């Protein structure tokens, strides 16, 4: 498995992602499909964050949820 994808675990984590970033739509979730770079991009798009800010948000979320891409 690619280190930037979470594969089958995505189905389990989608809900947690949407709880954290409520502006993400179901269509966004389909595009993201477990790919970290897509998640960062969609967070940038929906929240108007710079790339480094979106990266920090995802890193922080990863640590809180004991998750690794």
JSON list of N, CA and C in Angstrom, two decimals:
[
{"chain": "A", "resi": 1, "resn": "UNK", "atom": "N", "xyz": [0.85, -1.18, 0.00]},
{"chain": "A", "resi": 1, "resn": "UNK", "atom": "CA", "xyz": [0.00, 0.00, 0.00]},
{"chain": "A", "resi": 1, "resn": "UNK", "atom": "C", "xyz": [0.89, 1.24, 0.00]},
{"chain": "A", "resi": 2, "resn": "UNK", "atom": "N", "xyz": [0.51, 2.20, -0.80]},
{"chain": "A", "resi": 2, "resn": "UNK", "atom": "CA", "xyz": [1.20, 3.48, -0.87]},
{"chain": "A", "resi": 2, "resn": "UNK", "atom": "C", "xyz": [1.15, 4.14, 0.50]},
{"chain": "A", "resi": 3, "resn": "UNK", "atom": "N", "xyz": [2.26, 4.74, 0.91]},
{"chain": "A", "resi": 3, "resn": "UNK", "atom": "CA", "xyz": [2.30, 5.36, 2.24]},
{"chain": "A", "resi": 3, "resn": "UNK", "atom": "C", "xyz": [1.34, 6.53, 2.38]},
{"chain": "A", "resi": 4, "resn": "UNK", "atom": "N", "xyz": [0.89, 7.10, 1.27]},
{"chain": "A", "resi": 4, "resn": "UNK", "atom": "CA", "xyz": [-0.03, 8.23, 1.32]},
{"chain": "A", "resi": 4, "resn": "UNK", "atom": "C", "xyz": [-1.49, 7.81, 1.21]},
{"chain": "A", "resi": 5, "resn": "UNK", "atom": "N", "xyz": [-1.77, 6.52, 1.23]},
{"chain": "A", "resi": 5, "resn": "UNK", "atom": "CA", "xyz": [-3.14, 6.03, 1.14]},
{"chain": "A", "resi": 5, "resn": "UNK", "atom": "C", "xyz": [-3.45, 5.15, 2.35]},
{"chain": "A", "resi": 6, "resn": "UNK", "atom": "N", "xyz": [-4.68, 5.17, 2.76]},
{"chain": "A", "resi": 6, "resn": "UNK", "atom": "CA", "xyz": [-5.06, 4.34, 3.90]},
{"chain": "A", "resi": 6, "resn": "UNK", "atom": "C", "xyz": [-5.94, 3.18, 3.49]},
{"chain": "A", "resi": 7, "resn": "UNK", "atom": "N", "xyz": [-6.23, 3.09, 2.21]},
{"chain": "A", "resi": 7, "resn": "UNK", "atom": "CA", "xyz": [-6.95, 1.94, 1.68]},
{"chain": "A", "resi": 7, "resn": "UNK", "atom": "C", "xyz": [-8.28, 1.68, 2.35]},
{"chain": "A", "resi": 8, "resn": "UNK", "atom": "N", "xyz": [-8.50, 0.43, 2.75]},
{"chain": "A", "resi": 8, "resn": "UNK", "atom": "CA", "xyz": [-9.77, 0.00, 3.31]},
{"chain": "A", "resi": 8, "resn": "UNK", "atom": "C", "xyz": [-10.15, 0.71, 4.59]},
{"chain": "A", "resi": 9, "resn": "UNK", "atom": "N", "xyz": [-9.18, 1.23, 5.32]},
{"chain": "A", "resi": 9, "resn": "UNK", "atom": "CA", "xyz": [-9.50, 1.96, 6.54]},
{"chain": "A", "resi": 9, "resn": "UNK", "atom": "C", "xyz": [-10.22, 3.26, 6.26]},
{"chain": "A", "resi": 10, "resn": "UNK", "atom": "N", "xyz": [-10.19, 3.72, 5.03]},
{"chain": "A", "resi": 10, "resn": "UNK", "atom": "CA", "xyz": [-10.84, 4.98, 4.68]},
{"chain": "A", "resi": 10, "resn": "UNK", "atom": "C", "xyz": [-12.32, 4.97, 5.05]},
{"chain": "A", "resi": 11, "resn": "UNK", "atom": "N", "xyz": [-12.98, 3.86, 4.82]},
{"chain": "A", "resi": 11, "resn": "UNK", "atom": "CA", "xyz": [-14.41, 3.78, 5.13]},
{"chain": "A", "resi": 11, "resn": "UNK", "atom": "C", "xyz": [-14.66, 4.02, 6.61]},
{"chain": "A", "resi": 12, "resn": "UNK", "atom": "N", "xyz": [-13.76, 3.54, 7.44]},
{"chain": "A", "resi": 12, "resn": "UNK", "atom": "CA", "xyz": [-13.91, 3.72, 8.88]},
{"chain": "A", "resi": 12, "resn": "UNK", "atom": "C", "xyz": [-13.57, 5.14, 9.31]},
{"chain": "A", "resi": 13, "resn": "UNK", "atom": "N", "xyz": [-12.64, 5.77, 8.61]},
{"chain": "A", "resi": 13, "resn": "UNK", "atom": "CA", "xyz": [-12.18, 7.09, 9.02]},
{"chain": "A", "resi": 13, "resn": "UNK", "atom": "C", "xyz": [-12.95, 8.25, 8.41]},
{"chain": "A", "resi": 14, "resn": "UNK", "atom": "N", "xyz": [-13.74, 7.99, 7.38]},
{"chain": "A", "resi": 14, "resn": "UNK", "atom": "CA", "xyz": [-14.48, 9.07, 6.72]},
{"chain": "A", "resi": 14, "resn": "UNK", "atom": "C", "xyz": [-15.31, 9.88, 7.70]},
{"chain": "A", "resi": 15, "resn": "UNK", "atom": "N", "xyz": [-15.99, 9.21, 8.59]},
{"chain": "A", "resi": 15, "resn": "UNK", "atom": "CA", "xyz": [-16.82, 9.91, 9.56]},
{"chain": "A", "resi": 15, "resn": "UNK", "atom": "C", "xyz": [-16.00, 10.83, 10.45]},
{"chain": "A", "resi": 16, "resn": "UNK", "atom": "N", "xyz": [-14.85, 10.37, 10.89]},
{"chain": "A", "resi": 16, "resn": "UNK", "atom": "CA", "xyz": [-13.99, 11.19, 11.73]},
{"chain": "A", "resi": 16, "resn": "UNK", "atom": "C", "xyz": [-13.46, 12.40, 10.98]},
{"chain": "A", "resi": 17, "resn": "UNK", "atom": "N", "xyz": [-13.15, 12.19, 9.70]},
{"chain": "A", "resi": 17, "resn": "UNK", "atom": "CA", "xyz": [-12.67, 13.30, 8.87]},
{"chain": "A", "resi": 17, "resn": "UNK", "atom": "C", "xyz": [-13.77, 14.34, 8.73]},
{"chain": "A", "resi": 18, "resn": "UNK", "atom": "N", "xyz": [-14.99, 13.90, 8.47]},
{"chain": "A", "resi": 18, "resn": "UNK", "atom": "CA", "xyz": [-16.10, 14.84, 8.31]},
{"chain": "A", "resi": 18, "resn": "UNK", "atom": "C", "xyz": [-16.43, 15.54, 9.62]},
{"chain": "A", "resi": 19, "resn": "UNK", "atom": "N", "xyz": [-16.24, 14.88, 10.76]},
{"chain": "A", "resi": 19, "resn": "UNK", "atom": "CA", "xyz": [-16.43, 15.54, 12.05]},
{"chain": "A", "resi": 19, "resn": "UNK", "atom": "C", "xyz": [-15.44, 16.67, 12.22]},
{"chain": "A", "resi": 20, "resn": "UNK", "atom": "N", "xyz": [-14.20, 16.42, 11.84]},
{"chain": "A", "resi": 20, "resn": "UNK", "atom": "CA", "xyz": [-13.13, 17.42, 11.99]},
{"chain": "A", "resi": 20, "resn": "UNK", "atom": "C", "xyz": [-13.29, 18.57, 11.00]},
{"chain": "A", "resi": 21, "resn": "UNK", "atom": "N", "xyz": [-13.58, 18.23, 9.75]},
{"chain": "A", "resi": 21, "resn": "UNK", "atom": "CA", "xyz": [-13.67, 19.23, 8.69]},
{"chain": "A", "resi": 21, "resn": "UNK", "atom": "C", "xyz": [-15.06, 19.16, 8.07]},
{"chain": "A", "resi": 22, "resn": "UNK", "atom": "N", "xyz": [-16.02, 19.75, 8.75]},
{"chain": "A", "resi": 22, "resn": "UNK", "atom": "CA", "xyz": [-17.42, 19.68, 8.37]},
{"chain": "A", "resi": 22, "resn": "UNK", "atom": "C", "xyz": [-17.77, 20.31, 7.04]},
{"chain": "A", "resi": 23, "resn": "UNK", "atom": "N", "xyz": [-16.90, 21.16, 6.52]},
{"chain": "A", "resi": 23, "resn": "UNK", "atom": "CA", "xyz": [-17.17, 21.78, 5.22]},
{"chain": "A", "resi": 23, "resn": "UNK", "atom": "C", "xyz": [-16.91, 20.82, 4.06]},
{"chain": "A", "resi": 24, "resn": "UNK", "atom": "N", "xyz": [-16.27, 19.70, 4.33]},
{"chain": "A", "resi": 24, "resn": "UNK", "atom": "CA", "xyz": [-16.01, 18.72, 3.27]},
{"chain": "A", "resi": 24, "resn": "UNK", "atom": "C", "xyz": [-17.32, 18.01, 2.93]},
{"chain": "A", "resi": 25, "resn": "UNK", "atom": "N", "xyz": [-17.58, 17.88, 1.65]},
{"chain": "A", "resi": 25, "resn": "UNK", "atom": "CA", "xyz": [-18.82, 17.25, 1.19]},
{"chain": "A", "resi": 25, "resn": "UNK", "atom": "C", "xyz": [-18.61, 15.76, 0.94]},
{"chain": "A", "resi": 26, "resn": "UNK", "atom": "N", "xyz": [-19.71, 15.06, 0.70]},
{"chain": "A", "resi": 26, "resn": "UNK", "atom": "CA", "xyz": [-19.62, 13.64, 0.33]},
{"chain": "A", "resi": 26, "resn": "UNK", "atom": "C", "xyz": [-18.85, 13.49, -0.98]},
{"chain": "A", "resi": 27, "resn": "UNK", "atom": "N", "xyz": [-19.05, 14.43, -1.90]},
{"chain": "A", "resi": 27, "resn": "UNK", "atom": "CA", "xyz": [-18.29, 14.40, -3.16]},
{"chain": "A", "resi": 27, "resn": "UNK", "atom": "C", "xyz": [-16.79, 14.57, -2.89]},
{"chain": "A", "resi": 28, "resn": "UNK", "atom": "N", "xyz": [-16.44, 15.45, -1.95]},
{"chain": "A", "resi": 28, "resn": "UNK", "atom": "CA", "xyz": [-15.04, 15.62, -1.56]},
{"chain": "A", "resi": 28, "resn": "UNK", "atom": "C", "xyz": [-14.48, 14.30, -1.04]},
{"chain": "A", "resi": 29, "resn": "UNK", "atom": "N", "xyz": [-15.28, 13.62, -0.22]},
{"chain": "A", "resi": 29, "resn": "UNK", "atom": "CA", "xyz": [-14.83, 12.35, 0.35]},
{"chain": "A", "resi": 29, "resn": "UNK", "atom": "C", "xyz": [-14.56, 11.32, -0.75]},
{"chain": "A", "resi": 30, "resn": "UNK", "atom": "N", "xyz": [-15.37, 11.34, -1.78]},
{"chain": "A", "resi": 30, "resn": "UNK", "atom": "CA", "xyz": [-15.17, 10.43, -2.90]},
{"chain": "A", "resi": 30, "resn": "UNK", "atom": "C", "xyz": [-13.86, 10.75, -3.62]},
{"chain": "A", "resi": 31, "resn": "UNK", "atom": "N", "xyz": [-13.58, 12.03, -3.80]},
{"chain": "A", "resi": 31, "resn": "UNK", "atom": "CA", "xyz": [-12.34, 12.45, -4.46]},
{"chain": "A", "resi": 31, "resn": "UNK", "atom": "C", "xyz": [-11.13, 12.10, -3.59]},
{"chain": "A", "resi": 32, "resn": "UNK", "atom": "N", "xyz": [-11.24, 12.37, -2.29]},
{"chain": "A", "resi": 32, "resn": "UNK", "atom": "CA", "xyz": [-10.12, 12.12, -1.37]},
{"chain": "A", "resi": 32, "resn": "UNK", "atom": "C", "xyz": [-9.79, 10.64, -1.32]},
{"chain": "A", "resi": 33, "resn": "UNK", "atom": "N", "xyz": [-10.80, 9.81, -1.15]},
{"chain": "A", "resi": 33, "resn": "UNK", "atom": "CA", "xyz": [-10.69, 8.34, -1.14]},
{"chain": "A", "resi": 33, "resn": "UNK", "atom": "C", "xyz": [-9.43, 7.82, -0.46]},
{"chain": "A", "resi": 34, "resn": "UNK", "atom": "N", "xyz": [-9.11, 8.40, 0.71]},
{"chain": "A", "resi": 34, "resn": "UNK", "atom": "CA", "xyz": [-8.00, 7.89, 1.51]},
{"chain": "A", "resi": 34, "resn": "UNK", "atom": "C", "xyz": [-6.64, 8.43, 1.14]},
{"chain": "A", "resi": 35, "resn": "UNK", "atom": "N", "xyz": [-6.57, 9.38, 0.24]},
{"chain": "A", "resi": 35, "resn": "UNK", "atom": "CA", "xyz": [-5.28, 9.93, -0.18]},
{"chain": "A", "resi": 35, "resn": "UNK", "atom": "C", "xyz": [-5.00, 11.22, 0.60]},
{"chain": "A", "resi": 36, "resn": "UNK", "atom": "N", "xyz": [-3.91, 11.21, 1.31]},
{"chain": "A", "resi": 36, "resn": "UNK", "atom": "CA", "xyz": [-3.56, 12.34, 2.17]},
{"chain": "A", "resi": 36, "resn": "UNK", "atom": "C", "xyz": [-3.43, 13.64, 1.38]},
{"chain": "A", "resi": 37, "resn": "UNK", "atom": "N", "xyz": [-2.76, 13.60, 0.24]},
{"chain": "A", "resi": 37, "resn": "UNK", "atom": "CA", "xyz": [-2.57, 14.82, -0.53]},
{"chain": "A", "resi": 37, "resn": "UNK", "atom": "C", "xyz": [-3.89, 15.40, -1.01]},
{"chain": "A", "resi": 38, "resn": "UNK", "atom": "N", "xyz": [-4.85, 14.54, -1.32]},
{"chain": "A", "resi": 38, "resn": "UNK", "atom": "CA", "xyz": [-6.18, 15.00, -1.73]},
{"chain": "A", "resi": 38, "resn": "UNK", "atom": "C", "xyz": [-6.91, 15.64, -0.55]},
{"chain": "A", "resi": 39, "resn": "UNK", "atom": "N", "xyz": [-6.76, 15.05, 0.63]},
{"chain": "A", "resi": 39, "resn": "UNK", "atom": "CA", "xyz": [-7.37, 15.62, 1.83]},
{"chain": "A", "resi": 39, "resn": "UNK", "atom": "C", "xyz": [-6.82, 17.01, 2.10]},
{"chain": "A", "resi": 40, "resn": "UNK", "atom": "N", "xyz": [-5.51, 17.15, 2.04]},
{"chain": "A", "resi": 40, "resn": "UNK", "atom": "CA", "xyz": [-4.88, 18.45, 2.26]},
{"chain": "A", "resi": 40, "resn": "UNK", "atom": "C", "xyz": [-5.39, 19.46, 1.24]},
{"chain": "A", "resi": 41, "resn": "UNK", "atom": "N", "xyz": [-5.47, 19.06, -0.01]},
{"chain": "A", "resi": 41, "resn": "UNK", "atom": "CA", "xyz": [-5.96, 19.95, -1.07]},
{"chain": "A", "resi": 41, "resn": "UNK", "atom": "C", "xyz": [-7.39, 20.40, -0.85]},
{"chain": "A", "resi": 42, "resn": "UNK", "atom": "N", "xyz": [-8.24, 19.47, -0.44]},
{"chain": "A", "resi": 42, "resn": "UNK", "atom": "CA", "xyz": [-9.65, 19.82, -0.21]},
{"chain": "A", "resi": 42, "resn": "UNK", "atom": "C", "xyz": [-9.81, 20.72, 1.02]},
{"chain": "A", "resi": 43, "resn": "UNK", "atom": "N", "xyz": [-8.98, 20.51, 2.04]},
{"chain": "A", "resi": 43, "resn": "UNK", "atom": "CA", "xyz": [-9.02, 21.39, 3.21]},
{"chain": "A", "resi": 43, "resn": "UNK", "atom": "C", "xyz": [-8.59, 22.80, 2.80]},
{"chain": "A", "resi": 44, "resn": "UNK", "atom": "N", "xyz": [-7.56, 22.89, 1.97]},
{"chain": "A", "resi": 44, "resn": "UNK", "atom": "CA", "xyz": [-7.14, 24.20, 1.45]},
{"chain": "A", "resi": 44, "resn": "UNK", "atom": "C", "xyz": [-8.29, 24.88, 0.71]},
{"chain": "A", "resi": 45, "resn": "UNK", "atom": "N", "xyz": [-8.92, 24.13, -0.15]},
{"chain": "A", "resi": 45, "resn": "UNK", "atom": "CA", "xyz": [-9.99, 24.66, -0.99]},
{"chain": "A", "resi": 45, "resn": "UNK", "atom": "C", "xyz": [-11.19, 25.12, -0.16]},
{"chain": "A", "resi": 46, "resn": "UNK", "atom": "N", "xyz": [-11.66, 24.28, 0.75]},
{"chain": "A", "resi": 46, "resn": "UNK", "atom": "CA", "xyz": [-12.88, 24.58, 1.52]},
{"chain": "A", "resi": 46, "resn": "UNK", "atom": "C", "xyz": [-12.66, 25.63, 2.61]},
{"chain": "A", "resi": 47, "resn": "UNK", "atom": "N", "xyz": [-11.47, 25.64, 3.21]},
{"chain": "A", "resi": 47, "resn": "UNK", "atom": "CA", "xyz": [-11.23, 26.53, 4.33]},
{"chain": "A", "resi": 47, "resn": "UNK", "atom": "C", "xyz": [-10.34, 27.73, 4.00]},
{"chain": "A", "resi": 48, "resn": "UNK", "atom": "N", "xyz": [-9.78, 27.77, 2.78]},
{"chain": "A", "resi": 48, "resn": "UNK", "atom": "CA", "xyz": [-8.94, 28.88, 2.38]},
{"chain": "A", "resi": 48, "resn": "UNK", "atom": "C", "xyz": [-7.59, 28.90, 3.07]},
{"chain": "A", "resi": 49, "resn": "UNK", "atom": "N", "xyz": [-7.13, 27.72, 3.50]},
{"chain": "A", "resi": 49, "resn": "UNK", "atom": "CA", "xyz": [-5.84, 27.61, 4.18]},
{"chain": "A", "resi": 49, "resn": "UNK", "atom": "C", "xyz": [-4.70, 27.54, 3.17]},
{"chain": "A", "resi": 50, "resn": "UNK", "atom": "N", "xyz": [-3.53, 27.99, 3.59]},
{"chain": "A", "resi": 50, "resn": "UNK", "atom": "CA", "xyz": [-2.30, 27.76, 2.83]},
{"chain": "A", "resi": 50, "resn": "UNK", "atom": "C", "xyz": [-1.96, 26.27, 2.97]},
{"chain": "A", "resi": 51, "resn": "UNK", "atom": "N", "xyz": [-1.15, 25.78, 2.04]},
{"chain": "A", "resi": 51, "resn": "UNK", "atom": "CA", "xyz": [-0.82, 24.35, 2.06]},
{"chain": "A", "resi": 51, "resn": "UNK", "atom": "C", "xyz": [-0.19, 23.93, 3.38]},
{"chain": "A", "resi": 52, "resn": "UNK", "atom": "N", "xyz": [0.76, 24.73, 3.89]},
{"chain": "A", "resi": 52, "resn": "UNK", "atom": "CA", "xyz": [1.42, 24.34, 5.14]},
{"chain": "A", "resi": 52, "resn": "UNK", "atom": "C", "xyz": [0.45, 24.32, 6.32]},
{"chain": "A", "resi": 53, "resn": "UNK", "atom": "N", "xyz": [-0.52, 25.21, 6.32]},
{"chain": "A", "resi": 53, "resn": "UNK", "atom": "CA", "xyz": [-1.53, 25.23, 7.38]},
{"chain": "A", "resi": 53, "resn": "UNK", "atom": "C", "xyz": [-2.41, 23.98, 7.31]},
{"chain": "A", "resi": 54, "resn": "UNK", "atom": "N", "xyz": [-2.81, 23.60, 6.09]},
{"chain": "A", "resi": 54, "resn": "UNK", "atom": "CA", "xyz": [-3.62, 22.40, 5.91]},
{"chain": "A", "resi": 54, "resn": "UNK", "atom": "C", "xyz": [-2.83, 21.16, 6.31]},
{"chain": "A", "resi": 55, "resn": "UNK", "atom": "N", "xyz": [-1.55, 21.12, 5.95]},
{"chain": "A", "resi": 55, "resn": "UNK", "atom": "CA", "xyz": [-0.68, 20.00, 6.33]},
{"chain": "A", "resi": 55, "resn": "UNK", "atom": "C", "xyz": [-0.60, 19.87, 7.85]},
{"chain": "A", "resi": 56, "resn": "UNK", "atom": "N", "xyz": [-0.45, 21.00, 8.54]},
{"chain": "A", "resi": 56, "resn": "UNK", "atom": "CA", "xyz": [-0.37, 20.98, 10.00]},
{"chain": "A", "resi": 56, "resn": "UNK", "atom": "C", "xyz": [-1.67, 20.47, 10.61]},
{"chain": "A", "resi": 57, "resn": "UNK", "atom": "N", "xyz": [-2.80, 20.89, 10.04]},
{"chain": "A", "resi": 57, "resn": "UNK", "atom": "CA", "xyz": [-4.10, 20.40, 10.54]},
{"chain": "A", "resi": 57, "resn": "UNK", "atom": "C", "xyz": [-4.19, 18.88, 10.41]},
{"chain": "A", "resi": 58, "resn": "UNK", "atom": "N", "xyz": [-3.80, 18.36, 9.25]},
{"chain": "A", "resi": 58, "resn": "UNK", "atom": "CA", "xyz": [-3.88, 16.91, 9.03]},
{"chain": "A", "resi": 58, "resn": "UNK", "atom": "C", "xyz": [-2.90, 16.19, 9.95]},
{"chain": "A", "resi": 59, "resn": "UNK", "atom": "N", "xyz": [-1.68, 16.72, 10.11]},
{"chain": "A", "resi": 59, "resn": "UNK", "atom": "CA", "xyz": [-0.71, 16.12, 11.02]},
{"chain": "A", "resi": 59, "resn": "UNK", "atom": "C", "xyz": [-1.24, 16.07, 12.44]},
{"chain": "A", "resi": 60, "resn": "UNK", "atom": "N", "xyz": [-1.84, 17.17, 12.89]},
{"chain": "A", "resi": 60, "resn": "UNK", "atom": "CA", "xyz": [-2.40, 17.23, 14.23]},
{"chain": "A", "resi": 60, "resn": "UNK", "atom": "C", "xyz": [-3.53, 16.22, 14.39]},
{"chain": "A", "resi": 61, "resn": "UNK", "atom": "N", "xyz": [-4.40, 16.14, 13.38]},
{"chain": "A", "resi": 61, "resn": "UNK", "atom": "CA", "xyz": [-5.50, 15.18, 13.40]},
{"chain": "A", "resi": 61, "resn": "UNK", "atom": "C", "xyz": [-4.96, 13.75, 13.46]},
{"chain": "A", "resi": 62, "resn": "UNK", "atom": "N", "xyz": [-3.92, 13.48, 12.67]},
{"chain": "A", "resi": 62, "resn": "UNK", "atom": "CA", "xyz": [-3.30, 12.15, 12.68]},
{"chain": "A", "resi": 62, "resn": "UNK", "atom": "C", "xyz": [-2.84, 11.77, 14.09]},
{"chain": "A", "resi": 63, "resn": "UNK", "atom": "N", "xyz": [-2.17, 12.69, 14.75]},
{"chain": "A", "resi": 63, "resn": "UNK", "atom": "CA", "xyz": [-1.65, 12.42, 16.09]},
{"chain": "A", "resi": 63, "resn": "UNK", "atom": "C", "xyz": [-2.77, 12.20, 17.11]},
{"chain": "A", "resi": 64, "resn": "UNK", "atom": "N", "xyz": [-3.82, 13.02, 17.04]},
{"chain": "A", "resi": 64, "resn": "UNK", "atom": "CA", "xyz": [-4.94, 12.87, 17.97]},
{"chain": "A", "resi": 64, "resn": "UNK", "atom": "C", "xyz": [-5.67, 11.56, 17.77]},
{"chain": "A", "resi": 65, "resn": "UNK", "atom": "N", "xyz": [-5.71, 11.07, 16.56]},
{"chain": "A", "resi": 65, "resn": "UNK", "atom": "CA", "xyz": [-6.44, 9.85, 16.25]},
{"chain": "A", "resi": 65, "resn": "UNK", "atom": "C", "xyz": [-5.53, 8.63, 16.14]},
{"chain": "A", "resi": 66, "resn": "UNK", "atom": "N", "xyz": [-4.25, 8.81, 16.52]},
{"chain": "A", "resi": 66, "resn": "UNK", "atom": "CA", "xyz": [-3.29, 7.72, 16.44]},
{"chain": "A", "resi": 66, "resn": "UNK", "atom": "C", "xyz": [-3.34, 7.05, 15.06]},
{"chain": "A", "resi": 67, "resn": "UNK", "atom": "N", "xyz": [-3.31, 7.89, 14.05]},
{"chain": "A", "resi": 67, "resn": "UNK", "atom": "CA", "xyz": [-3.44, 7.44, 12.68]},
{"chain": "A", "resi": 67, "resn": "UNK", "atom": "C", "xyz": [-2.18, 7.77, 11.89]},
{"chain": "A", "resi": 68, "resn": "UNK", "atom": "N", "xyz": [-1.84, 6.90, 10.96]},
{"chain": "A", "resi": 68, "resn": "UNK", "atom": "CA", "xyz": [-0.66, 7.13, 10.12]},
{"chain": "A", "resi": 68, "resn": "UNK", "atom": "C", "xyz": [-1.05, 6.83, 8.67]},
{"chain": "A", "resi": 69, "resn": "UNK", "atom": "N", "xyz": [-0.80, 7.77, 7.79]},
{"chain": "A", "resi": 69, "resn": "UNK", "atom": "CA", "xyz": [-1.11, 7.58, 6.37]},
{"chain": "A", "resi": 69, "resn": "UNK", "atom": "C", "xyz": [-0.12, 6.63, 5.76]}
]
